[in-house]
PDB file of C-alpha atoms in Angstrom:
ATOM      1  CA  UNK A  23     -10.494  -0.561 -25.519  1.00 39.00           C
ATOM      2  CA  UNK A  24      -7.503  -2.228 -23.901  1.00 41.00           C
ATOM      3  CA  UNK A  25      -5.521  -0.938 -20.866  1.00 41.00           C
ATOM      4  CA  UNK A  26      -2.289   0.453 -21.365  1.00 41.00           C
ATOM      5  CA  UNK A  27       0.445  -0.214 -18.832  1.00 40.00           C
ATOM      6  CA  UNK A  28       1.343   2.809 -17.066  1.00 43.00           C
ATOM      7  CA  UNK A  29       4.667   4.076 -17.317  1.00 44.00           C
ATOM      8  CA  UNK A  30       6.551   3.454 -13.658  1.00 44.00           C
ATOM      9  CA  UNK A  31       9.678   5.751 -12.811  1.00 49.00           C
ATOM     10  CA  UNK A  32      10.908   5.103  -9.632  1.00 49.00           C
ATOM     11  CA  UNK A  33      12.621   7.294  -7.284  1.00 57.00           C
ATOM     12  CA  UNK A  34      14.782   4.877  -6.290  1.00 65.00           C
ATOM     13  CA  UNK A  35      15.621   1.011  -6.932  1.00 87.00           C
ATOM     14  CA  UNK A  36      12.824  -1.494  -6.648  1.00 93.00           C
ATOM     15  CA  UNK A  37      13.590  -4.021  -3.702  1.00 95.00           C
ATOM     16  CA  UNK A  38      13.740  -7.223  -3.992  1.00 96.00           C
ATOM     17  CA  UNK A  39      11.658  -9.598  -3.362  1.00 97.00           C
ATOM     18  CA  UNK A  40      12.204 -10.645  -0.087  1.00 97.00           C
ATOM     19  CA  UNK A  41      11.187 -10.259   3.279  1.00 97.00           C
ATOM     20  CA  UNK A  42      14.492  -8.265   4.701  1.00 97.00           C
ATOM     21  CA  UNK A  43      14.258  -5.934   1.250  1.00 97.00           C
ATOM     22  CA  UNK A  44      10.819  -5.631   1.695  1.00 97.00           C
ATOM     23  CA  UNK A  45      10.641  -4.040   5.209  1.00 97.00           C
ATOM     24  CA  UNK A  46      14.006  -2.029   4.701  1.00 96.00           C
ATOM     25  CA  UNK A  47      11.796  -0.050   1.576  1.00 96.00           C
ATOM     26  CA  UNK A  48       8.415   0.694   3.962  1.00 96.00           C
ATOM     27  CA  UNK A  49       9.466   4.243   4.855  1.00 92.00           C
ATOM     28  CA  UNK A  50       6.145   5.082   6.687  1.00 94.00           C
ATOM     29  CA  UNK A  51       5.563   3.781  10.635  1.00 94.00           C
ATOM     30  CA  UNK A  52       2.707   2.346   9.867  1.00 94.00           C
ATOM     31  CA  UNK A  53       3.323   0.590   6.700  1.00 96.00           C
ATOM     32  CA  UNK A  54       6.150  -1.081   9.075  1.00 96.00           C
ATOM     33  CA  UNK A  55       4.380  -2.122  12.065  1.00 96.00           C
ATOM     34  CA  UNK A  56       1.124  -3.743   9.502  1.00 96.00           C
ATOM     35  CA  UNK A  57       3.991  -5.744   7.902  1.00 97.00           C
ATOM     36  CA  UNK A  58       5.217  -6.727  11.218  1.00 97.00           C
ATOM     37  CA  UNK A  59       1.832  -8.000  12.522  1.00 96.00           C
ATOM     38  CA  UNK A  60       1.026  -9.129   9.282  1.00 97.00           C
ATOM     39  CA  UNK A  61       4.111 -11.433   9.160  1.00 97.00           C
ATOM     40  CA  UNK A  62       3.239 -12.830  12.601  1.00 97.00           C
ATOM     41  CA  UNK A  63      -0.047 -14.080  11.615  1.00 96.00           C
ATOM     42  CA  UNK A  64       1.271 -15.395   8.051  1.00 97.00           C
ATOM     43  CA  UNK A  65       3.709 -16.932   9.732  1.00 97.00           C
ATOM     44  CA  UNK A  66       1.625 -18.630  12.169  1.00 97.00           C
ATOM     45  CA  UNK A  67      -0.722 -19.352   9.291  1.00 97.00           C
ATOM     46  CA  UNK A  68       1.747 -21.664   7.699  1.00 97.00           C
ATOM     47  CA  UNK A  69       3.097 -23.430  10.714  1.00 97.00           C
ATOM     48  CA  UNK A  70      -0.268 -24.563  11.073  1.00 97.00           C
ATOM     49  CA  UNK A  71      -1.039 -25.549   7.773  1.00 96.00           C
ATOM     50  CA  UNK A  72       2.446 -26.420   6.414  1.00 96.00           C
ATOM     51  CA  UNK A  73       1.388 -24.339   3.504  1.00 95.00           C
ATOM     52  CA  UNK A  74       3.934 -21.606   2.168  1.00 96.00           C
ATOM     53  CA  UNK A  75       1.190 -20.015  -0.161  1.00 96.00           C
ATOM     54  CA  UNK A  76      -0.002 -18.051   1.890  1.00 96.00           C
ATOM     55  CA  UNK A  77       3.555 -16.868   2.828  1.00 97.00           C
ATOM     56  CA  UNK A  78       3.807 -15.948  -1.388  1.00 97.00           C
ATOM     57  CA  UNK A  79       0.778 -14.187  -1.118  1.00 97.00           C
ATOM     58  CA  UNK A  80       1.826 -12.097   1.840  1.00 97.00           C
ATOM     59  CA  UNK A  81       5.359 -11.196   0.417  1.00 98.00           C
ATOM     60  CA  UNK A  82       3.549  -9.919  -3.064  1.00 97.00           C
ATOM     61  CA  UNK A  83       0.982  -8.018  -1.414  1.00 97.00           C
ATOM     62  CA  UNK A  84       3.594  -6.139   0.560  1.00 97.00           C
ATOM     63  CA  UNK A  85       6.293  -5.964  -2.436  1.00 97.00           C
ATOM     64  CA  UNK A  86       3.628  -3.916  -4.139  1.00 96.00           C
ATOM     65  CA  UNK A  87       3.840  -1.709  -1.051  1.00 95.00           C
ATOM     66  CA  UNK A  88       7.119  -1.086  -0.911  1.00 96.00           C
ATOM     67  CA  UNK A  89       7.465  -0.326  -4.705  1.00 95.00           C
ATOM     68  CA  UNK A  90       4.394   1.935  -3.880  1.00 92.00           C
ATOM     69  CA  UNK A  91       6.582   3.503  -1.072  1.00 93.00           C
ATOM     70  CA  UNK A  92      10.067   3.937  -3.147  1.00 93.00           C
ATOM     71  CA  UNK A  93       7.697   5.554  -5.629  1.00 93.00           C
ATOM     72  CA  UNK A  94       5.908   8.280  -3.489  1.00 92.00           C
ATOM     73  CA  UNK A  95       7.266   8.321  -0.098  1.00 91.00           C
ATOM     74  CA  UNK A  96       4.690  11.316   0.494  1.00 93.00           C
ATOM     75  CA  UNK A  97       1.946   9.466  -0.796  1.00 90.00           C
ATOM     76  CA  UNK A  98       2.109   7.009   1.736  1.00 91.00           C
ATOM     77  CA  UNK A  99       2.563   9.543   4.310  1.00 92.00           C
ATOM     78  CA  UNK A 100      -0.851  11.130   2.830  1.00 91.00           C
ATOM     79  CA  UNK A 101      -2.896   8.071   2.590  1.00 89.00           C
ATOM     80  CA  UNK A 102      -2.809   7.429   6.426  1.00 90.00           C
ATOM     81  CA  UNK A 103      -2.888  11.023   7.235  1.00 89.00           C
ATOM     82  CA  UNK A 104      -6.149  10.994   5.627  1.00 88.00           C
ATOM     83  CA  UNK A 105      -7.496   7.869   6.575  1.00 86.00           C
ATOM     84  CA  UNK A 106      -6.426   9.704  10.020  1.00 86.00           C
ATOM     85  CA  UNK A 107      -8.702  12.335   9.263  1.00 83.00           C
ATOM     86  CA  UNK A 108     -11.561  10.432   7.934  1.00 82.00           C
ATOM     87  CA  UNK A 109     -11.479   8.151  11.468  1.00 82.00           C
ATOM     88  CA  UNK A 110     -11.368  11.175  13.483  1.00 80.00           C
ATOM     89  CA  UNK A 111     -14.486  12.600  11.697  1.00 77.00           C
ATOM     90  CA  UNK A 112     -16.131   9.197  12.426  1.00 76.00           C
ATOM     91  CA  UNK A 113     -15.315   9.422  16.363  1.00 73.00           C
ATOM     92  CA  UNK A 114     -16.795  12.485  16.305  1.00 69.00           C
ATOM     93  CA  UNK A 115     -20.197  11.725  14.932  1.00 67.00           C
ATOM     94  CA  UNK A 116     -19.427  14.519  12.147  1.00 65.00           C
ATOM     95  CA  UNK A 117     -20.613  13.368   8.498  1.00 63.00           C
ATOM     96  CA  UNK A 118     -17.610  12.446   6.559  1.00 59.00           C
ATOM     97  CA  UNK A 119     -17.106  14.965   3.579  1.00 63.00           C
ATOM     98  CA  UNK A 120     -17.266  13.378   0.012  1.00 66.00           C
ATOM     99  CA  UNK A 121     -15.825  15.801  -3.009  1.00 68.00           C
ATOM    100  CA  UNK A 122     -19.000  15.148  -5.275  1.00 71.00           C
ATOM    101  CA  UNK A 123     -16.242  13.101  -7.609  1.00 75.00           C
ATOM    102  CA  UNK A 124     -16.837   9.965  -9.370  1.00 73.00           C
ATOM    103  CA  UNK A 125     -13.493   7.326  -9.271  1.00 68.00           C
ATOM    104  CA  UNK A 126     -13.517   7.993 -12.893  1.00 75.00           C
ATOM    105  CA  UNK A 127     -13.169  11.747 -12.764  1.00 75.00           C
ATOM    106  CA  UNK A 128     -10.327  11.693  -9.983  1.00 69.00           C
ATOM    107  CA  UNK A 129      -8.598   8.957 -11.845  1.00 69.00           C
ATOM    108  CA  UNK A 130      -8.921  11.559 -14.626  1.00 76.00           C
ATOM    109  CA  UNK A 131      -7.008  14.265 -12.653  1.00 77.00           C
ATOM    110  CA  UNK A 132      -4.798  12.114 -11.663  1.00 71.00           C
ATOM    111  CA  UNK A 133      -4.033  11.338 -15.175  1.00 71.00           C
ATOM    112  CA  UNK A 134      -4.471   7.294 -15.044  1.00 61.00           C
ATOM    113  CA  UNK A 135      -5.834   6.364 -17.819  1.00 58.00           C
ATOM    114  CA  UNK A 136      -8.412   2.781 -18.156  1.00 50.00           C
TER     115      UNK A 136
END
């Protein structure tokens, strides 16, 4: 059984691949001020090693967000409303609540396919 690339329709242009692109495409707060901090410590990173790998590394990872966020805004918005949710539950001392789901049955809602 192979994997079959999912088909990817954006809502909008992908950005490019740079930094400027990048940041300009992260529509949620929060996706915005991780790539901010995030670029501080690459950045520092490489002035100590004089290595720009890690920089490459940094600017795929957060490509993939972006495309992720031209794709489904409101998904983004979701993910960290939930995670939101989930940390509150853990302040609280309350058990967090689990659907009973394996990955591979939501997957299967979701329609993604292995």
């Amino acid at each position: 059984m192979s994997a079959q690339p999912q088909e990817f329709t954006p809502e909008g242009p992908l950005p490019e691949k740079n930094l400027r692109a990048i940041r300009r495409a992260l529509v949620v707060p929060q996706d915005r001020e991780g790539f901010d901090a995030g670029l501080d410590v690459v950045l520092a990173e490489v002035r100590a090693s004089l290595d720009l790998g890690r920089l490459s590394e940094f600017i795929h990872t957060w490509w993939l967000i972006a495309c992720d966020s031209v794709k489904d805004p409101q998904g983004r918005r979701d993910v960290y409303e939930r995670a939101a949710h989930v940390q509150e539950l853990a302040d609280g001392g309350q058990p967090i609540p689990r659907s009973g789901k394996t990955w591979r049955q939501l997957l299967a809602e979701r329609g993604v396919e292995r």
